[in-house]
Coordinates of C-alpha atoms in Angstrom, one line a residue:
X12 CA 105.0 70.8 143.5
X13 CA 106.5 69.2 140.2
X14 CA 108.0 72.0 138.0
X15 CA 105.8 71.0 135.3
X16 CA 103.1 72.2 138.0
X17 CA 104.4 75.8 138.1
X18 CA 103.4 77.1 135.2
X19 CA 103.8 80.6 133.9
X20 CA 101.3 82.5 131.1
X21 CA 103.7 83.2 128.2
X22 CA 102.8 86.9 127.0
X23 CA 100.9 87.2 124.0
X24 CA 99.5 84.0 123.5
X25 CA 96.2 84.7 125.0
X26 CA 93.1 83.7 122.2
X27 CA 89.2 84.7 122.3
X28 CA 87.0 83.0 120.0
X29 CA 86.1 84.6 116.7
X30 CA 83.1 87.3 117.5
X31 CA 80.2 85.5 117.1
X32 CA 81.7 82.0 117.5
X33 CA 80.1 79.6 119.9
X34 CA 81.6 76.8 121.7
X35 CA 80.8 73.5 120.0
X36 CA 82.4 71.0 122.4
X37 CA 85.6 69.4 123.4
X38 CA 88.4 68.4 120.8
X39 CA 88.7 64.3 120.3
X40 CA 91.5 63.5 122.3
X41 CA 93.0 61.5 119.8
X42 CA 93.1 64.1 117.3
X43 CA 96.7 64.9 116.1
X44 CA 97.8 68.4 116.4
X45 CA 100.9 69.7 115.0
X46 CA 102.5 72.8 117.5
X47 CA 105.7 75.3 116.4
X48 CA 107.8 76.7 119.5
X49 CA 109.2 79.5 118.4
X50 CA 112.7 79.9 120.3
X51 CA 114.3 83.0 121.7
X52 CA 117.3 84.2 119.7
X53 CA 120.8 82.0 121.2
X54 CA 121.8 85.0 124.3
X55 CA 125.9 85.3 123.2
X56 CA 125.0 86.8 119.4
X57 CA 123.3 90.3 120.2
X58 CA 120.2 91.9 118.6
X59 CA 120.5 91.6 114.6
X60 CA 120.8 95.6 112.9
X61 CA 118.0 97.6 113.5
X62 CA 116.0 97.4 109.7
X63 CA 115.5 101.4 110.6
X64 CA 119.4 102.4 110.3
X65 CA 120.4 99.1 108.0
X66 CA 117.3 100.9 105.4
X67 CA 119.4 104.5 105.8
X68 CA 122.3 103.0 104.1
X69 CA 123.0 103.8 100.1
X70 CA 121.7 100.7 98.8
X71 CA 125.0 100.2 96.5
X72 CA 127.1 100.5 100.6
X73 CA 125.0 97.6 101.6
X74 CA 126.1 94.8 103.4
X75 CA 123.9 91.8 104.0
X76 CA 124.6 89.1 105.9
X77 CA 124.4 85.6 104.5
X78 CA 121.2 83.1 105.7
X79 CA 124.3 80.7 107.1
X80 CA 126.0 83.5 109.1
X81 CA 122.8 85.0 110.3
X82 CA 121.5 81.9 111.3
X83 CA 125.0 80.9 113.5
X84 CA 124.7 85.0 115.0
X85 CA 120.9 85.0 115.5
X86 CA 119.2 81.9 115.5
X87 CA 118.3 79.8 118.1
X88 CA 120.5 78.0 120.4
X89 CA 120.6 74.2 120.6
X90 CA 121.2 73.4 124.1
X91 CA 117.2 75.5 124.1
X92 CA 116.0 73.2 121.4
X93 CA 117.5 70.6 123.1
X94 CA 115.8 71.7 126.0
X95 CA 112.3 71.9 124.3
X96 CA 112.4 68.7 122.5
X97 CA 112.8 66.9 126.0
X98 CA 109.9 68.7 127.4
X99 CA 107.6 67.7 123.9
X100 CA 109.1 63.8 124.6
X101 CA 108.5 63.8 128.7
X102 CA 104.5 64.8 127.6
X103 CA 104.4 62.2 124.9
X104 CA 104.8 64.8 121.9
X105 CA 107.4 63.7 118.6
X106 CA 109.7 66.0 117.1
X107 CA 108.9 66.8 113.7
X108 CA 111.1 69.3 112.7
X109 CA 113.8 71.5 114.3
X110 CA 115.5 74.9 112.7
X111 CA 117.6 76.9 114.4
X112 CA 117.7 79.5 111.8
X113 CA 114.1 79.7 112.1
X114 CA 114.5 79.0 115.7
X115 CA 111.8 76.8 115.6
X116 CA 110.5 73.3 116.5
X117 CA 107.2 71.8 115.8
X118 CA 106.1 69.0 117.7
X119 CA 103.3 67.0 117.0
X120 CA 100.7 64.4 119.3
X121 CA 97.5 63.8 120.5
X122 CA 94.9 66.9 121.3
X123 CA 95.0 65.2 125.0
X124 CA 98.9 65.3 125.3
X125 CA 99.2 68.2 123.2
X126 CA 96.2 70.5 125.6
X127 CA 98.5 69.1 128.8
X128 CA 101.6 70.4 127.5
X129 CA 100.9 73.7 127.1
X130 CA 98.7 74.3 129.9
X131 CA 95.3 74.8 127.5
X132 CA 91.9 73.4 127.7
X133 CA 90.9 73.2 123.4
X134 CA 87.8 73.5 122.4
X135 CA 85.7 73.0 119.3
X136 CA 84.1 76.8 118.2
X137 CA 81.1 76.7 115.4
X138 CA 81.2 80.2 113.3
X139 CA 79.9 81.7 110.2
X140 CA 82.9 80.6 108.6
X141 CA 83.1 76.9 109.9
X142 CA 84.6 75.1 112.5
X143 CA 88.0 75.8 114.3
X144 CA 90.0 74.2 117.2
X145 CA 91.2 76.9 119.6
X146 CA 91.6 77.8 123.3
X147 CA 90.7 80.9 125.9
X148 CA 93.0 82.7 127.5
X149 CA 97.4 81.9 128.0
X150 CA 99.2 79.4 126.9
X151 CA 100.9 78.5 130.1
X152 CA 104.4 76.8 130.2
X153 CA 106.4 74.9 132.8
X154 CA 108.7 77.6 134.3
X155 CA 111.3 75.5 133.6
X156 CA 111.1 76.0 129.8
X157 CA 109.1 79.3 129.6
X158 CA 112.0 81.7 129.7
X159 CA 113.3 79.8 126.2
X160 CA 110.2 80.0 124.1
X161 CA 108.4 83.5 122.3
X162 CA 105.6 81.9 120.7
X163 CA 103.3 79.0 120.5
X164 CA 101.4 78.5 117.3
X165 CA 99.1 75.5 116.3
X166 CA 96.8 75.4 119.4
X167 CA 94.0 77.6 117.3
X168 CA 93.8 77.0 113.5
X169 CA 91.1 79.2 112.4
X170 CA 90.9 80.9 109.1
X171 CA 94.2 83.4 109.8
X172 CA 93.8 85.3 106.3
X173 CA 92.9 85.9 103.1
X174 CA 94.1 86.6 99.7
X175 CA 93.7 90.0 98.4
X176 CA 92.2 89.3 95.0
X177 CA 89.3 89.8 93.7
X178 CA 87.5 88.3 90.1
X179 CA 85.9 91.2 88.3
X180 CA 81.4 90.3 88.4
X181 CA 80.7 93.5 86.4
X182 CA 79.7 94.3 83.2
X183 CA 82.4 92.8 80.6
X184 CA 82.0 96.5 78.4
X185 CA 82.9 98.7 81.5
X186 CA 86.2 96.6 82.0
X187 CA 89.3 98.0 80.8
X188 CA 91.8 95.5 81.9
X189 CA 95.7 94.7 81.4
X190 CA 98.3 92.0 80.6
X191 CA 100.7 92.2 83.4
X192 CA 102.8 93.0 80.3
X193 CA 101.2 96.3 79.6
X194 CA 101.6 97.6 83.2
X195 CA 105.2 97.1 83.4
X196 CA 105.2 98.8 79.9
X197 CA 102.6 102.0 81.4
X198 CA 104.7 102.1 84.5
X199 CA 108.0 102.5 82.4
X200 CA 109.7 99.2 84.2
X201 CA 113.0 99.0 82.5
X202 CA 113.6 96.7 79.2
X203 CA 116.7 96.1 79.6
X204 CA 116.3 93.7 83.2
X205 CA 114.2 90.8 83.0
X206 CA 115.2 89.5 86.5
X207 CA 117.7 87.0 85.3
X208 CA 120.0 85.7 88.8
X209 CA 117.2 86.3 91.3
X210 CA 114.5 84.1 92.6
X211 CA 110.9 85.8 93.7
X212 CA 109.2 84.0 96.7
X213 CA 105.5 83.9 96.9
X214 CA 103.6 82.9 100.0
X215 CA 100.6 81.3 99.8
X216 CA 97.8 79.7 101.9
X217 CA 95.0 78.0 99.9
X218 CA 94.8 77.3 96.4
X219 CA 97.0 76.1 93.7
X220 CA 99.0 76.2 89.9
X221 CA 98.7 73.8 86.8
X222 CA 101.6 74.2 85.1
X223 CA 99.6 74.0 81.8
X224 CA 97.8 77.1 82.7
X225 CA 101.0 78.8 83.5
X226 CA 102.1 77.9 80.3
X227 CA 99.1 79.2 78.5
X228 CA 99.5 82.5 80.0
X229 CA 103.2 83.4 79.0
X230 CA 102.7 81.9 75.2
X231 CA 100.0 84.6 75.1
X232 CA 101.7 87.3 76.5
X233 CA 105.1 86.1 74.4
X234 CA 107.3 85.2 77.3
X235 CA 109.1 81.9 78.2
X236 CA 106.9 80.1 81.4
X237 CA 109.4 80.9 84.4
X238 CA 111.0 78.3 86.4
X239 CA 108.1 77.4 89.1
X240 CA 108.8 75.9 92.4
X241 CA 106.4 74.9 95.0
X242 CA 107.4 74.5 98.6
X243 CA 105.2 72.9 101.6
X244 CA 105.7 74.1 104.6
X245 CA 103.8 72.3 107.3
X246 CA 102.5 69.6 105.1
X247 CA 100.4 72.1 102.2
X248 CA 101.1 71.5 99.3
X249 CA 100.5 73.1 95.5
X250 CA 96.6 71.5 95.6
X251 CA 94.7 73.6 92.8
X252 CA 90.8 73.5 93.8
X253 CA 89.6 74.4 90.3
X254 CA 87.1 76.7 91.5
X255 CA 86.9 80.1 89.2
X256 CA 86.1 82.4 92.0
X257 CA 88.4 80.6 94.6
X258 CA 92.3 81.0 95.6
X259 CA 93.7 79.4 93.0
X260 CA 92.9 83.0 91.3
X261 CA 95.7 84.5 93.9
X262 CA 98.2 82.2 93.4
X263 CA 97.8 82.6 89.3
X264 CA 97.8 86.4 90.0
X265 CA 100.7 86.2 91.9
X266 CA 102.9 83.5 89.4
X267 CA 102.1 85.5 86.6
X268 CA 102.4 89.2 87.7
X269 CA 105.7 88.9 88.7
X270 CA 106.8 86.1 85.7
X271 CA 105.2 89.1 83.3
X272 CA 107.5 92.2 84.8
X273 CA 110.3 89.9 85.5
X274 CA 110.3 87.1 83.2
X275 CA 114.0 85.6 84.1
X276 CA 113.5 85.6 87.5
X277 CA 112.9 81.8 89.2
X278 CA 110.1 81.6 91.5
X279 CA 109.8 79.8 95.0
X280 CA 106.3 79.3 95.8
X281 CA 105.3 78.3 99.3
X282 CA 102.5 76.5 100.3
X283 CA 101.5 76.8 103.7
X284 CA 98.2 76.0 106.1
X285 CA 95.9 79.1 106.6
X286 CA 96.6 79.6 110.0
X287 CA 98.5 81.7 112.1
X288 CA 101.3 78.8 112.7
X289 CA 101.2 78.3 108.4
X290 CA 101.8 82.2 108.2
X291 CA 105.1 82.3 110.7
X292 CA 106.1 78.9 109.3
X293 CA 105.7 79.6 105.6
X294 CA 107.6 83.8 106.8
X295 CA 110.5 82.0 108.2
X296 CA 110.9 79.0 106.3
X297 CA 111.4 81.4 103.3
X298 CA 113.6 83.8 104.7
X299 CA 115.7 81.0 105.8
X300 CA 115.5 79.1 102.5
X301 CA 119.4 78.0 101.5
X302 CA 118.2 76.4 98.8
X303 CA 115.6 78.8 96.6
X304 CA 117.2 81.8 98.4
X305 CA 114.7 84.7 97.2
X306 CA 115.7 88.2 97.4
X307 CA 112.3 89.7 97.6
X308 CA 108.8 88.1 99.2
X309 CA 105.5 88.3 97.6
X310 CA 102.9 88.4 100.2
X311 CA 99.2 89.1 98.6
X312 CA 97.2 87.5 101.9
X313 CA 96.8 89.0 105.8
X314 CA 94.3 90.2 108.0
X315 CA 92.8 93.2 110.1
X316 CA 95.6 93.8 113.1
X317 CA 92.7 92.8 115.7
X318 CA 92.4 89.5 114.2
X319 CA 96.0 88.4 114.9
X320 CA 97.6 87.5 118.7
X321 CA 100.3 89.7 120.2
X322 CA 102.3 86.6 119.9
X323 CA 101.4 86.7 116.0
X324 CA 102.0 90.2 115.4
X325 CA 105.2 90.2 117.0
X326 CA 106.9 87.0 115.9
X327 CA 105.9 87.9 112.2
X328 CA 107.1 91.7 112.4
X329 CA 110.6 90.6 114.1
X330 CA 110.9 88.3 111.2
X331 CA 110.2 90.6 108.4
X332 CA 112.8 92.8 110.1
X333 CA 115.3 89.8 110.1
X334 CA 115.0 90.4 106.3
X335 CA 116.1 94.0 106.2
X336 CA 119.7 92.0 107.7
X337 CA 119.1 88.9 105.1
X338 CA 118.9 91.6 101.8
X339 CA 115.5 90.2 101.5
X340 CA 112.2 92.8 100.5
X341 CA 108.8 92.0 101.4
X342 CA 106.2 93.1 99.6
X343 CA 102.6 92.8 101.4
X344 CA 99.2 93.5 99.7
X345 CA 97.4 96.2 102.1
X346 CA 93.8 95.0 101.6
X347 CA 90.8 95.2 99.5
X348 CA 88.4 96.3 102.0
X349 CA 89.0 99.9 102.3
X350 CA 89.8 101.5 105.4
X351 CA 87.5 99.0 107.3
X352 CA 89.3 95.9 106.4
X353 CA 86.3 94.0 106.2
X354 CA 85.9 94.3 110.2
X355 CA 82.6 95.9 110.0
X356 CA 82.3 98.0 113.6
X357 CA 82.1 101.2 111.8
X358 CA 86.0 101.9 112.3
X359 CA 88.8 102.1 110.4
X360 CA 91.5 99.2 110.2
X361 CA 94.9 98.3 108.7
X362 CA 95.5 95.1 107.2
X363 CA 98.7 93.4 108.7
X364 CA 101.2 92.3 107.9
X365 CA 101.6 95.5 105.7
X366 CA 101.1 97.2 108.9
X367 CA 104.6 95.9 109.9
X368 CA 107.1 98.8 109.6
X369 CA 109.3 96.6 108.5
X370 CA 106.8 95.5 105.5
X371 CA 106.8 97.5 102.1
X372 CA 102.7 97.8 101.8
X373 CA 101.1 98.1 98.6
X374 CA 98.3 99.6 97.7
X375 CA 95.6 99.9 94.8
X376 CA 94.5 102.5 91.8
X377 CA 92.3 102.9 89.4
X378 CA 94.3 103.3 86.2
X379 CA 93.3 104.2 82.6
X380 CA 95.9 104.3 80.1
X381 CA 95.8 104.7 76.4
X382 CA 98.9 102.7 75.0
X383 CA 101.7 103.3 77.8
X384 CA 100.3 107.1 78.4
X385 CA 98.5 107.2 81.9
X386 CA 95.3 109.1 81.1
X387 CA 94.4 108.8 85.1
X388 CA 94.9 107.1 87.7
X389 CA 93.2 107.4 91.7
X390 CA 92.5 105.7 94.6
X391 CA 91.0 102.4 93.7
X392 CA 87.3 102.4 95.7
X393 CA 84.9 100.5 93.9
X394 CA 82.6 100.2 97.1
X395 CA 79.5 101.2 96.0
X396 CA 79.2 98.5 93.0
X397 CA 81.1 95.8 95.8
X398 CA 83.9 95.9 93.9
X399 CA 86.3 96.2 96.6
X400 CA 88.5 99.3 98.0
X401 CA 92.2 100.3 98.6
X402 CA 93.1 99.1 102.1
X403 CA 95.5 102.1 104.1
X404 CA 95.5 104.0 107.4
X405 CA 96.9 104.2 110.5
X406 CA 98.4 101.3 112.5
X407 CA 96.5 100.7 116.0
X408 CA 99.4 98.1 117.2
X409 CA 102.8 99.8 115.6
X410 CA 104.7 103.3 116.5
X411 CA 105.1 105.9 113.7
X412 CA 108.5 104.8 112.1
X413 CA 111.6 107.3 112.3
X414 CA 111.7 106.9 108.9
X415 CA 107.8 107.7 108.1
X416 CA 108.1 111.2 110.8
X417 CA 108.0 113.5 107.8
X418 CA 105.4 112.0 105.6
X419 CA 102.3 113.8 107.5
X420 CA 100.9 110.5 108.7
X421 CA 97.3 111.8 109.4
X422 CA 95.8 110.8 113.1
X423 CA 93.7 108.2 113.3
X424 CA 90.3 108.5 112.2
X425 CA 89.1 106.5 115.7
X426 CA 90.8 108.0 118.3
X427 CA 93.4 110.5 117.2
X428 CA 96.7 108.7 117.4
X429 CA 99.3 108.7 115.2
X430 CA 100.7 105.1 114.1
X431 CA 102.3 103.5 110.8
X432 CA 100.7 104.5 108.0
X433 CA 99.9 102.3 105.2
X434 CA 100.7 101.8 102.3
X435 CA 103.8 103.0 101.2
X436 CA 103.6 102.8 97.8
X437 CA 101.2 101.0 95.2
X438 CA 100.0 99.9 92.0
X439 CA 97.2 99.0 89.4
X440 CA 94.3 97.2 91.8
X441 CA 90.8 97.9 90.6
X442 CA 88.9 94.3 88.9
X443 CA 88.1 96.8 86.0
X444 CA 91.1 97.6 85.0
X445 CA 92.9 94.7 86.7
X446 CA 94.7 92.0 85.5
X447 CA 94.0 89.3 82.3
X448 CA 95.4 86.3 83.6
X449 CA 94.6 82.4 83.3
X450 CA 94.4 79.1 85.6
X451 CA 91.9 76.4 86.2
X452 CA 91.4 76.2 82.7
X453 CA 89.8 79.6 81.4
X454 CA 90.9 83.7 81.4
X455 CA 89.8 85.9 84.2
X456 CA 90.4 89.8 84.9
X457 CA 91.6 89.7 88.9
X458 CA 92.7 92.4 90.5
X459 CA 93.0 93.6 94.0
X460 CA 96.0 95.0 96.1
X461 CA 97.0 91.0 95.7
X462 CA 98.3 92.1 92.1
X463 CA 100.4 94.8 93.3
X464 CA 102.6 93.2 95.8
X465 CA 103.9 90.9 93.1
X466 CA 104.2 93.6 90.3
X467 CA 106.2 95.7 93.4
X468 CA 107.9 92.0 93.8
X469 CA 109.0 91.9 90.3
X470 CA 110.4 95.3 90.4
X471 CA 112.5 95.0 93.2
X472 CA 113.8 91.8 91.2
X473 CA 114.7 93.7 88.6
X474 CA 116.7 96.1 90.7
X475 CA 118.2 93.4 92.7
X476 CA 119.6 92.1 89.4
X477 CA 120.6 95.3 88.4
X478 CA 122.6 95.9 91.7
X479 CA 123.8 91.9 91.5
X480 CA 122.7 91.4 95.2
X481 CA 119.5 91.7 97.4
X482 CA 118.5 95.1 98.3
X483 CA 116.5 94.4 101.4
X484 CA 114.6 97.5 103.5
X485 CA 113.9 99.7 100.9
X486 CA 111.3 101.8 103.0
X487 CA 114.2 104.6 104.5
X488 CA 115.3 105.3 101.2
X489 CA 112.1 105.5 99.3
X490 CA 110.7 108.3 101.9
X491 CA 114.2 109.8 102.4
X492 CA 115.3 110.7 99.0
X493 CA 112.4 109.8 96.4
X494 CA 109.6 112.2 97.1
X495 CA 108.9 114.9 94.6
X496 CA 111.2 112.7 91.9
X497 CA 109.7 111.2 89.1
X498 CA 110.2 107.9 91.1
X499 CA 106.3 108.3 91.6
X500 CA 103.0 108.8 89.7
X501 CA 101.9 110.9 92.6
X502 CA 98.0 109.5 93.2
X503 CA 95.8 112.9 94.2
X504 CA 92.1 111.7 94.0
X505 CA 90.2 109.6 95.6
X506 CA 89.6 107.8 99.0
X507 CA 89.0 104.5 100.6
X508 CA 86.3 104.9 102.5
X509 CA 83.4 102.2 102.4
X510 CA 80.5 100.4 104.4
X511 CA 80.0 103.6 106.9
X512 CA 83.6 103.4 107.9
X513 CA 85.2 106.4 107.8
X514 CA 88.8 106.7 105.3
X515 CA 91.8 108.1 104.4
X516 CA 92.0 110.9 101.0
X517 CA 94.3 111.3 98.6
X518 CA 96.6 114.3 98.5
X519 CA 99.8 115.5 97.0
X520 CA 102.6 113.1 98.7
X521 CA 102.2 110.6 100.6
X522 CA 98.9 109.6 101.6
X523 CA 96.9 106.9 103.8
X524 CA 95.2 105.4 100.9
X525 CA 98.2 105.2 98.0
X526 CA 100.9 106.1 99.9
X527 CA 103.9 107.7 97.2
X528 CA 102.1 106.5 94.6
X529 CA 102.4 104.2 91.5
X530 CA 106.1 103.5 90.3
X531 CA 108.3 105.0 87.4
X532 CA 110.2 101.7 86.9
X533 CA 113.3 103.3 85.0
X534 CA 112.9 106.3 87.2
X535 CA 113.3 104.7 90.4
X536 CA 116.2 102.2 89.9
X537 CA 118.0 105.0 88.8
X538 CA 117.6 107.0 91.5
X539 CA 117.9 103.9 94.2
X540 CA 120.7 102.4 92.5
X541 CA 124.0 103.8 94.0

């Protein structure tokens, strides 16, 4: 027997089709597949610091590493990439990019050459949503190989997320929306930091920007348009749809939410497939970025934890907690679907990857203000008119954090356990009294938990600039010494339950629906600062 013949499952990678999904036939064999082989760390440079005891540290005591040095300590090493590019060329698959920072290579051949590689049999799976290509059961690698590799992604490439945004559909007179301006005015972020020396990354996955639009928006709000870059990653690009109701909303929301709270600040966009490959390649692939080098990430899209593979959940939440190391922040948007997620079995769901300990998950309220006075704000659950609700809960795939043990993380509304809760903090969400912005030609009010992860985004810029460096984890710090300070607009009412699934209330403290609350801008860099 050949040792391409012994193969070994590699843990994690096991795929079902989509609940409801039905097979549709066999792949064409000549269809080309792109595949990323996500590496193990090189053996000689140890485990990276724990993001748990790097987030205890005073934020002004912090030292982050660089992307070079953590990339020659942590990333991959080449004699395995050397390894697995001879295994993609002996089954007739090219090399189309390597990283060892990333410690990745993606590979790319025919869906015949590609299925005999990995040891999988694709298939062709008709659902309500479409069409995907994907595969049941393991990938299974040679044994010679399988020891080097933690991941395969690109085999499946269904629909992996979606963007947290929705476009307000009610009644223009019971609307009481906000420039991004205003918010960072009501939420007291400081005047005197605009971001300047920092760059804001924002992930994306569908959808695009015309720069015309962009600079439609800041001329009406008063600011200079920011600097805008867009980067693919896997071969998306910036593509605008000009459909209203579509994701070129998110990506509009995203640009100008954080260009409004932190107008100096550049911003790296990155353009990525919607698919579980596109998310880890777009995660890493900005983390990693030696050119744009953001200190904080936007994220505004994910998807119910049950959605994702083991391989998926673990490969993204390793690399978010490479950022804690990196100085980097990641912001994630905890979903608009209340405490279902949109899964609709009658139980309660986190969205991930703000479910990642290692994430900063956002939240949504319903705020009223009258000039920059809050007159109320609560947990944003416009269910009954479909409007959308908070995401938040309890993780069912990741341990209650050491940091999170005294925050009263409530069990589980389905069985009891006690997880991660989410969110952490959050922000203005509801449509009616979300966000005026503008793209595909017209003005919208957008909201969703998809606007708060880039107004968290643009805060963290601001204290990132006020510190001079990154400020990476934040999450130790902000449970450790900020509760009962006037870091927080402490969110008391309201819950996020919706479509029979039962939810999480608010409460003084931290809670499963807003988690601290909404931020005192002035109030917390002060208190974070040294």
């Amino acid at each position: 027997m050949s040792s391409d013949d012994q193969r070994v499952d590699l843990a994690g990678s096991h795929r079902s089709p989509l609940p409801g999904a039905s097979a549709a036939g066999a792949v064409e064999p000549d269809e080309e597949i792109s595949v990323t082989v996500l590496l193990r760390r090189r053996l000689d440079g140890g485990d990276p610091p724990d993001p748990a005891e790097l987030g205890q540290r005073s934020l002004a005591g912090r030292q982050h590493l660089s992307r070079e040095d953590f990339a020659a300590r942590y990333g991959a090493d080449g004699g395995d990439a050397d390894q697995i590019e001879t295994f993609a060329t002996d089954h007739d698959l090219r090399v189309l990019e390597r990283s060892l920072a990333r410690r990745s290579v993606r590979v790319s051949g025919r869906a015949a050459d590609v299925a005999r590689a990995f040891g999988v049999e694709l298939q062709r799976y008709r659902h309500a949503e479409g069409t995907h290509r994907g595969h049941e059961g393991p990938v299974r690698l040679p044994s010679s190989v399988h020891g080097l590799v933690q991941g395969v992604f690109g085999l499946d490439d269904r629909p992996q997320v979606r963007g947290q945004y929705i476009v307000y559909q009610g009644d223009p007179a019971a609307a009481s929306g906000f420039t991004a301006v205003q918010v960072g005015k009501i939420y007291d972020f400081p005047t005197d930091l605009d971001g300047t020396g920092t760059c804001i990354g924002i992930l994306e996955f569908g959808g695009g920007y015309n720069a015309s639009d962009l600079d439609r928006y800041f001329s009406g709000v008063g600011i200079a348009t920011p600097k805008v870059t867009a980067v693919s990653v896997d071969g998306a690009t910036n593509a605008p749809t000009g459909q209203p109701d579509g994701a070129d909303a998110e990506v509009a929301l995203d640009i100008e939410v954080c260009g409004s709270v932190a107008p100096k600040a550049s911003i790296a966009v990155y353009f990525a497939p919607n698919t579980e490959q596109g998310f880890v390649d777009a995660v890493t692939t900005a983390l990693h970025d030696t050119t744009n080098r953001p200190v904080v990430l936007s994220i505004s899209w994910g998807g119910p934890e049950s959605t994702w593979s083991a391989q998926g959940l673990q490969s993204l939440d390793q690399a978010i907690g490479d950022a804690a190391a990196l100085g980097v922040t990641v912001c994630v948007a905890a979903g608009d679907s209340g405490s279902g997620d949109g899964v609709g079995d009658g139980k309660a769901h986190v969205d991930f990857p703000a479910s990642s300990p290692n994430s900063l998950g956002c939240g949504g309220t319903h705020l009223t203000a009258s000039g920059t006075t809050i007159s109320s704000e609560t947990v944003w659950n416009d269910g009954a008119s479909g409007g959308g609700a908070t995401g938040g809960g309890v993780s069912d795939q990741f341990a209650l954090p050491s940091w999170q043990s005294a925050a009263k993380v409530p069990p589980s509304v389905n069985a009891g356990h006690v997880g991660r809760g989410v969110p952490d903090v959050a922000g203005d969400g509801s449509p009616s009294t979300g966000y005026n912005i503008y793209y595909d030609g017209q003005a919208e009010l957008v909201g969703g938990t998809s606007a708060v992860a880039p107004l968290w985004s643009g805060l963290v810029s601001l204290l990132a600039q006020h510190l001079g460096k990154g400020v990476g984890f934040l999450n130790p710090l902000i449970y450790a010494q900020l509760p009962g300070t006037a870091a927080f607009h402490d969110i008391t009412s309201g819950n996020n339950a919706v479509s029979g699934a039962q939810g999480y209330s608010a409460g003084p403290g931290w809670d499963a629906c807003s988690g601290w609350g909404s931020p005192n801008g002035a109030q917390l860099i002060e208190l974070l600062k040294d």
